[in-house]
Short mmCIF file of C-alpha atoms in Angstrom, two decimals:
data_model
loop_
_atom_site.label_atom_id
_atom_site.label_comp_id
_atom_site.label_asym_id
_atom_site.label_seq_id
_atom_site.Cartn_x
_atom_site.Cartn_y
_atom_site.Cartn_z
CA UNK A 1 -6.07 7.87 -7.52
CA UNK A 2 -4.01 5.08 -9.99
CA UNK A 3 -6.73 2.78 -10.11
CA UNK A 4 -6.22 -1.03 -11.87
CA UNK A 5 -2.46 -1.24 -9.27
CA UNK A 6 -2.94 -2.65 -5.99
CA UNK A 7 -6.56 -4.49 -5.34
CA UNK A 8 -5.67 -3.09 -1.63
CA UNK A 9 -5.61 0.57 -2.81
CA UNK A 10 -8.41 -0.21 -5.25
CA UNK A 11 -11.21 -0.96 -2.86
CA UNK A 12 -14.14 0.95 -1.78
CA UNK A 13 -13.65 1.06 0.94
CA UNK A 14 -10.38 3.16 0.98
CA UNK A 15 -11.03 4.28 -2.57
CA UNK A 16 -13.89 6.06 -1.15
CA UNK A 17 -11.71 7.65 2.20
CA UNK A 18 -9.85 9.42 -0.43
CA UNK A 19 -12.56 10.69 -2.09
CA UNK A 20 -14.33 14.49 -1.53
CA UNK A 21 -17.19 14.37 -0.25
CA UNK A 22 -20.68 15.72 -2.62
CA UNK A 23 -21.38 19.09 -1.88
CA UNK A 24 -25.55 18.69 -0.42
CA UNK A 25 -27.92 20.03 -2.01
CA UNK A 26 -30.08 21.96 -0.26
CA UNK A 27 -34.42 20.67 -0.92
CA UNK A 28 -36.64 23.02 -2.17
CA UNK A 29 -37.58 26.20 -0.78
CA UNK A 30 -34.64 25.91 0.89
CA UNK A 31 -31.41 28.38 0.73
CA UNK A 32 -28.20 26.76 -1.50
CA UNK A 33 -26.28 25.05 0.33
CA UNK A 34 -23.25 28.15 1.92
CA UNK A 35 -26.06 30.76 1.24
CA UNK A 36 -28.45 31.98 4.06
CA UNK A 37 -32.27 32.22 3.68
CA UNK A 38 -34.17 35.44 2.84
CA UNK A 39 -33.88 38.00 5.39
CA UNK A 40 -30.92 36.23 8.00
CA UNK A 41 -27.95 37.44 7.96
CA UNK A 42 -25.13 35.18 6.20
CA UNK A 43 -22.73 32.84 8.70
CA UNK A 44 -19.40 34.78 9.83
CA UNK A 45 -22.07 38.07 10.37
CA UNK A 46 -23.45 38.90 13.05
CA UNK A 47 -27.32 40.53 11.78
CA UNK A 48 -27.95 43.85 12.52
CA UNK A 49 -27.58 45.78 15.83
CA UNK A 50 -25.72 42.29 16.46
CA UNK A 51 -21.85 42.24 17.26
CA UNK A 52 -19.95 40.47 14.51
CA UNK A 53 -18.14 37.56 14.72
CA UNK A 54 -14.80 39.13 14.66
CA UNK A 55 -15.51 41.33 17.20
CA UNK A 56 -12.84 41.00 20.74
CA UNK A 57 -14.61 38.58 22.79
CA UNK A 58 -14.99 40.28 25.80
CA UNK A 59 -12.60 39.64 28.67
CA UNK A 60 -9.63 38.98 26.38
CA UNK A 61 -6.66 41.84 26.12
CA UNK A 62 -5.55 42.10 23.19
CA UNK A 63 -2.20 39.90 25.16
CA UNK A 64 -3.71 37.03 24.53
CA UNK A 65 -5.49 38.18 21.63
CA UNK A 66 -2.80 37.29 19.71
CA UNK A 67 -1.46 34.50 21.92
CA UNK A 68 -4.60 32.36 20.69
CA UNK A 69 -3.53 33.59 17.21
CA UNK A 70 0.12 32.64 17.54
CA UNK A 71 -0.85 29.24 17.96
CA UNK A 72 0.29 26.42 14.58
CA UNK A 73 -2.92 25.56 13.39
CA UNK A 74 -4.15 21.88 14.31
CA UNK A 75 -2.18 19.47 11.45
CA UNK A 76 -3.07 16.32 9.74
CA UNK A 77 -2.15 14.27 13.64
CA UNK A 78 -4.26 16.11 15.38
CA UNK A 79 -6.92 16.08 13.43
CA UNK A 80 -7.10 12.35 12.65
CA UNK A 81 -6.15 12.00 9.48
CA UNK A 82 -3.23 10.09 7.91
CA UNK A 83 0.59 10.78 7.28
CA UNK A 84 3.08 10.01 6.31
CA UNK A 85 4.68 9.48 9.16
CA UNK A 86 1.44 6.12 10.00
CA UNK A 87 2.46 5.19 7.18
CA UNK A 88 6.21 3.99 7.28
CA UNK A 89 5.87 3.96 11.44
CA UNK A 90 2.32 0.59 11.02
CA UNK A 91 5.05 -0.62 7.66
CA UNK A 92 7.51 -0.71 9.53
CA UNK A 93 5.73 -2.50 11.61
CA UNK A 94 4.72 -4.42 9.24
CA UNK A 95 8.15 -5.34 7.93
CA UNK A 96 9.39 -5.80 11.52
CA UNK A 97 6.57 -9.02 12.40
CA UNK A 98 7.19 -10.33 8.99
CA UNK A 99 11.28 -10.45 10.00
CA UNK A 100 10.23 -12.18 12.85
CA UNK A 101 8.33 -14.30 11.42
CA UNK A 102 11.31 -15.30 8.95
CA UNK A 103 13.53 -15.68 12.16
CA UNK A 104 12.12 -18.31 13.44
CA UNK A 105 12.04 -20.77 9.57
CA UNK A 106 16.40 -19.67 9.96
CA UNK A 107 16.87 -21.29 13.97
CA UNK A 108 14.72 -24.81 13.43
CA UNK A 109 16.07 -27.53 10.70
CA UNK A 110 15.02 -27.29 7.12
CA UNK A 111 12.14 -30.12 6.45
CA UNK A 112 10.32 -27.78 9.61
CA UNK A 113 10.78 -24.68 7.65
CA UNK A 114 9.11 -26.47 4.76
CA UNK A 115 5.74 -27.64 6.42
CA UNK A 116 6.10 -23.67 7.71
CA UNK A 117 6.31 -22.57 4.35
CA UNK A 118 3.72 -24.19 3.38
CA UNK A 119 1.80 -22.79 6.40
CA UNK A 120 2.78 -19.35 6.13
CA UNK A 121 2.11 -19.66 1.86
CA UNK A 122 -1.81 -21.06 2.69
CA UNK A 123 -2.46 -18.58 6.30
CA UNK A 124 -0.29 -15.14 4.45
CA UNK A 125 -2.91 -16.13 1.75
CA UNK A 126 -6.24 -15.90 3.62
CA UNK A 127 -5.43 -13.61 5.75
CA UNK A 128 -4.31 -11.54 2.64
CA UNK A 129 -8.39 -11.65 1.21
CA UNK A 130 -9.90 -11.05 4.57
CA UNK A 131 -7.47 -7.99 4.89
CA UNK A 132 -8.18 -6.65 1.12
CA UNK A 133 -12.33 -7.20 1.00
CA UNK A 134 -12.63 -5.96 5.43
CA UNK A 135 -14.93 -2.66 5.74
CA UNK A 136 -13.07 -1.40 8.46
CA UNK A 137 -8.33 -2.31 8.06
CA UNK A 138 -7.70 -4.52 11.20
CA UNK A 139 -4.70 -4.13 13.01
CA UNK A 140 -4.49 -7.68 14.18
CA UNK A 141 -4.86 -9.38 10.73
CA UNK A 142 -2.23 -7.55 8.49
CA UNK A 143 -0.03 -7.93 11.62
CA UNK A 144 -0.69 -11.57 11.88
CA UNK A 145 -0.22 -11.96 7.97
CA UNK A 146 2.69 -10.12 8.43
CA UNK A 147 3.55 -12.11 10.59
CA UNK A 148 3.17 -15.71 7.66
CA UNK A 149 4.39 -14.07 4.72
CA UNK A 150 7.23 -14.27 7.36
CA UNK A 151 6.96 -18.08 7.87
CA UNK A 152 6.67 -18.50 3.45
CA UNK A 153 9.82 -16.22 2.70
CA UNK A 154 11.59 -18.09 5.78
CA UNK A 155 11.59 -20.88 4.62
CA UNK A 156 11.16 -20.00 1.50
CA UNK A 157 14.54 -18.56 1.37
CA UNK A 158 15.56 -20.80 3.34
CA UNK A 159 15.81 -23.77 1.38
CA UNK A 160 16.78 -21.79 -2.43
CA UNK A 161 20.18 -21.04 -0.28
CA UNK A 162 20.01 -24.57 0.26
CA UNK A 163 20.18 -25.65 -2.98
CA UNK A 164 22.22 -22.06 -3.90
CA UNK A 165 24.12 -20.61 -1.05
CA UNK A 166 23.96 -16.83 -1.08
CA UNK A 167 21.34 -16.27 -3.44
CA UNK A 168 18.63 -15.47 0.50
CA UNK A 169 21.33 -12.07 0.61
CA UNK A 170 21.29 -11.21 -2.15
CA UNK A 171 17.49 -10.99 -2.41
CA UNK A 172 17.14 -8.83 -0.04
CA UNK A 173 19.83 -6.73 -1.15
CA UNK A 174 18.18 -6.65 -4.47
CA UNK A 175 14.19 -6.50 -2.81
CA UNK A 176 16.43 -2.54 -0.58
CA UNK A 177 17.97 -1.30 -4.54
CA UNK A 178 14.73 -1.83 -6.50
CA UNK A 179 13.10 -0.54 -3.74
CA UNK A 180 14.66 2.10 -2.90
CA UNK A 181 15.24 4.13 -6.83
CA UNK A 182 11.27 3.43 -7.76
CA UNK A 183 10.92 5.74 -4.06
CA UNK A 184 13.54 8.61 -5.56
CA UNK A 185 12.25 7.96 -9.09
CA UNK A 186 8.25 8.64 -8.04
CA UNK A 187 9.33 11.44 -5.38
CA UNK A 188 11.70 12.94 -7.74
CA UNK A 189 8.96 12.47 -10.01
CA UNK A 190 10.27 10.79 -12.89
CA UNK A 191 8.21 7.92 -13.00
CA UNK A 192 4.16 8.15 -12.11
CA UNK A 193 1.47 6.22 -12.71
CA UNK A 194 -0.36 7.90 -15.94
CA UNK A 195 -3.49 6.78 -17.07
CA UNK A 196 -1.02 5.15 -20.82
CA UNK A 197 1.44 3.78 -18.14
CA UNK A 198 -1.70 2.24 -16.41
CA UNK A 199 -3.37 0.28 -19.39
CA UNK A 200 0.65 -1.46 -20.29
CA UNK A 201 0.72 -2.17 -17.10
CA UNK A 202 -2.29 -3.57 -17.26
CA UNK A 203 -2.09 -6.11 -20.55
CA UNK A 204 1.63 -7.71 -19.01
CA UNK A 205 -0.84 -7.73 -15.58
CA UNK A 206 -2.82 -10.46 -17.11
CA UNK A 207 -0.29 -11.82 -19.27
CA UNK A 208 1.97 -12.82 -16.06
CA UNK A 209 -1.02 -14.88 -14.23
CA UNK A 210 -2.07 -16.05 -16.74
CA UNK A 211 1.64 -17.50 -18.07
CA UNK A 212 1.32 -18.47 -13.51
CA UNK A 213 -1.42 -20.14 -14.26
CA UNK A 214 -0.56 -22.26 -17.07
CA UNK A 215 2.39 -23.05 -15.49
CA UNK A 216 1.49 -24.12 -11.30
CA UNK A 217 -1.34 -27.01 -13.31
CA UNK A 218 1.66 -28.01 -15.89
CA UNK A 219 4.34 -28.26 -12.18
CA UNK A 220 1.39 -29.90 -10.21
CA UNK A 221 -0.16 -32.36 -12.95
CA UNK A 222 3.94 -33.68 -13.98
CA UNK A 223 3.67 -32.25 -17.44
CA UNK A 224 7.68 -30.72 -16.91
CA UNK A 225 9.71 -32.62 -14.85
CA UNK A 226 11.48 -28.45 -14.48
CA UNK A 227 11.91 -26.83 -10.84
CA UNK A 228 9.90 -23.96 -11.85
CA UNK A 229 8.34 -25.10 -13.67
CA UNK A 230 8.23 -23.16 -18.03
CA UNK A 231 10.07 -20.87 -16.60
CA UNK A 232 13.13 -22.23 -17.12
CA UNK A 233 16.39 -21.30 -19.46
CA UNK A 234 15.84 -18.10 -20.83
CA UNK A 235 12.48 -18.36 -21.51
CA UNK A 236 12.08 -18.14 -16.89
CA UNK A 237 15.15 -15.56 -17.20
CA UNK A 238 13.00 -13.03 -19.40
CA UNK A 239 9.77 -13.42 -17.59
CA UNK A 240 10.76 -13.25 -13.79
CA UNK A 241 12.56 -9.49 -14.85
CA UNK A 242 9.67 -8.53 -16.82
CA UNK A 243 7.54 -9.95 -13.22
CA UNK A 244 9.76 -7.52 -11.23
CA UNK A 245 9.72 -4.76 -13.72
CA UNK A 246 5.51 -5.54 -12.99
CA UNK A 247 5.93 -5.67 -9.39
CA UNK A 248 8.69 -2.25 -8.82
CA UNK A 249 5.57 -0.49 -11.13
CA UNK A 250 2.92 -1.98 -8.33
CA UNK A 251 4.70 -0.25 -6.11
CA UNK A 252 4.98 3.32 -8.41
CA UNK A 253 0.69 2.45 -7.95
CA UNK A 254 1.49 2.09 -4.44
CA UNK A 255 2.84 5.09 -3.80
CA UNK A 256 0.93 7.57 -5.35
CA UNK A 257 -2.63 5.74 -4.10
CA UNK A 258 -1.12 6.57 -0.58
CA UNK A 259 0.27 10.22 -1.30
CA UNK A 260 -3.85 10.90 -2.60
CA UNK A 261 -4.57 9.07 0.90
CA UNK A 262 -2.67 12.06 2.73
CA UNK A 263 -4.06 14.76 0.66
CA UNK A 264 -7.88 14.60 1.11
CA UNK A 265 -7.41 13.83 4.29
CA UNK A 266 -8.46 10.00 4.51
CA UNK A 267 -9.08 8.65 8.09
CA UNK A 268 -5.44 8.03 10.36
CA UNK A 269 -6.83 3.98 10.72
CA UNK A 270 -6.51 3.23 6.81
CA UNK A 271 -2.68 4.03 7.58
CA UNK A 272 -2.94 0.43 8.27
CA UNK A 273 -4.55 -0.19 4.54
CA UNK A 274 -0.96 1.44 2.74
CA UNK A 275 1.51 -0.28 5.00
CA UNK A 276 -1.35 -3.58 4.59
CA UNK A 277 -0.57 -3.19 1.04
CA UNK A 278 2.33 -1.35 0.39
CA UNK A 279 3.79 -5.45 2.71
CA UNK A 280 2.65 -7.60 -0.21
CA UNK A 281 3.56 -5.30 -2.49
CA UNK A 282 7.28 -5.29 -1.45
CA UNK A 283 6.93 -9.37 -0.71
CA UNK A 284 5.41 -10.01 -4.21
CA UNK A 285 9.24 -8.09 -4.80
CA UNK A 286 11.22 -10.51 -3.22
CA UNK A 287 9.77 -13.54 -4.17
CA UNK A 288 10.21 -12.61 -7.30
CA UNK A 289 13.95 -11.33 -7.39
CA UNK A 290 14.57 -14.86 -5.37
CA UNK A 291 13.78 -16.94 -8.09
CA UNK A 292 15.06 -15.24 -10.82
CA UNK A 293 17.80 -15.34 -8.59
CA UNK A 294 18.08 -18.87 -8.80
CA UNK A 295 17.33 -20.23 -12.18
CA UNK A 296 20.40 -18.28 -13.08
CA UNK A 297 22.30 -19.48 -10.84
CA UNK A 298 21.10 -23.12 -12.02
CA UNK A 299 21.88 -22.42 -14.97
CA UNK A 300 25.03 -22.64 -13.48
#
């Protein structure tokens, strides 16, 4: 699994669920795991003079046995394991709730939409931390996070679209385009979260995070009067492109983690964790795209 990316997938609960359990060691004086003690028949073999496991059960005809053996084996969904379909359905549920929250900000006044944007940003941040460090995924809290992020994104879009008409639709199309291209490249094997790529990603991400903190402090203290702080002009465009690239590569790591979870047979409940992680990354990607578009429009 790709480590060092989305902290939701790097938590010990999801990561532990995607790792195979160690082979148990037998205590001293007992036979090793998978081997029968001395004098006993191995597993699946009957003792001398008794019927073996592969002998035809009494009372069953050849036709009944053939029907029993012809039945399809139980799939991951039948055994309570995470599947790609589970992740898709739950991610769609999260995005549906997010869109419903965003729709609320579109039917209220601009001042109320701005207030809901702040409420959604703060509430979403708190629930993001709660869901990230929670031992077991909670569908209710994950959907609540999606709803709050919908208020935040809807309010942000409403404000920026008022200043720069059409920027909201462009951001939606841009997010869908980046997500689709990233998924296609990942499925084709052309883009993978290799250790070398992960190293460069972490260096760039840490640098971007430090820059964002400094920029926020300068904006709050009035050291810069630009609407986006230091992220204005050509510097803002370059940093915006870098941030979108980081978010896109974070999607690659999310796909890698989900694939590892499905292949290792992680419990089905962790499909909510996967949906939550994808939602967080998509929110980040949308924010970066709409901010870059606003910067470009502001330079016109």
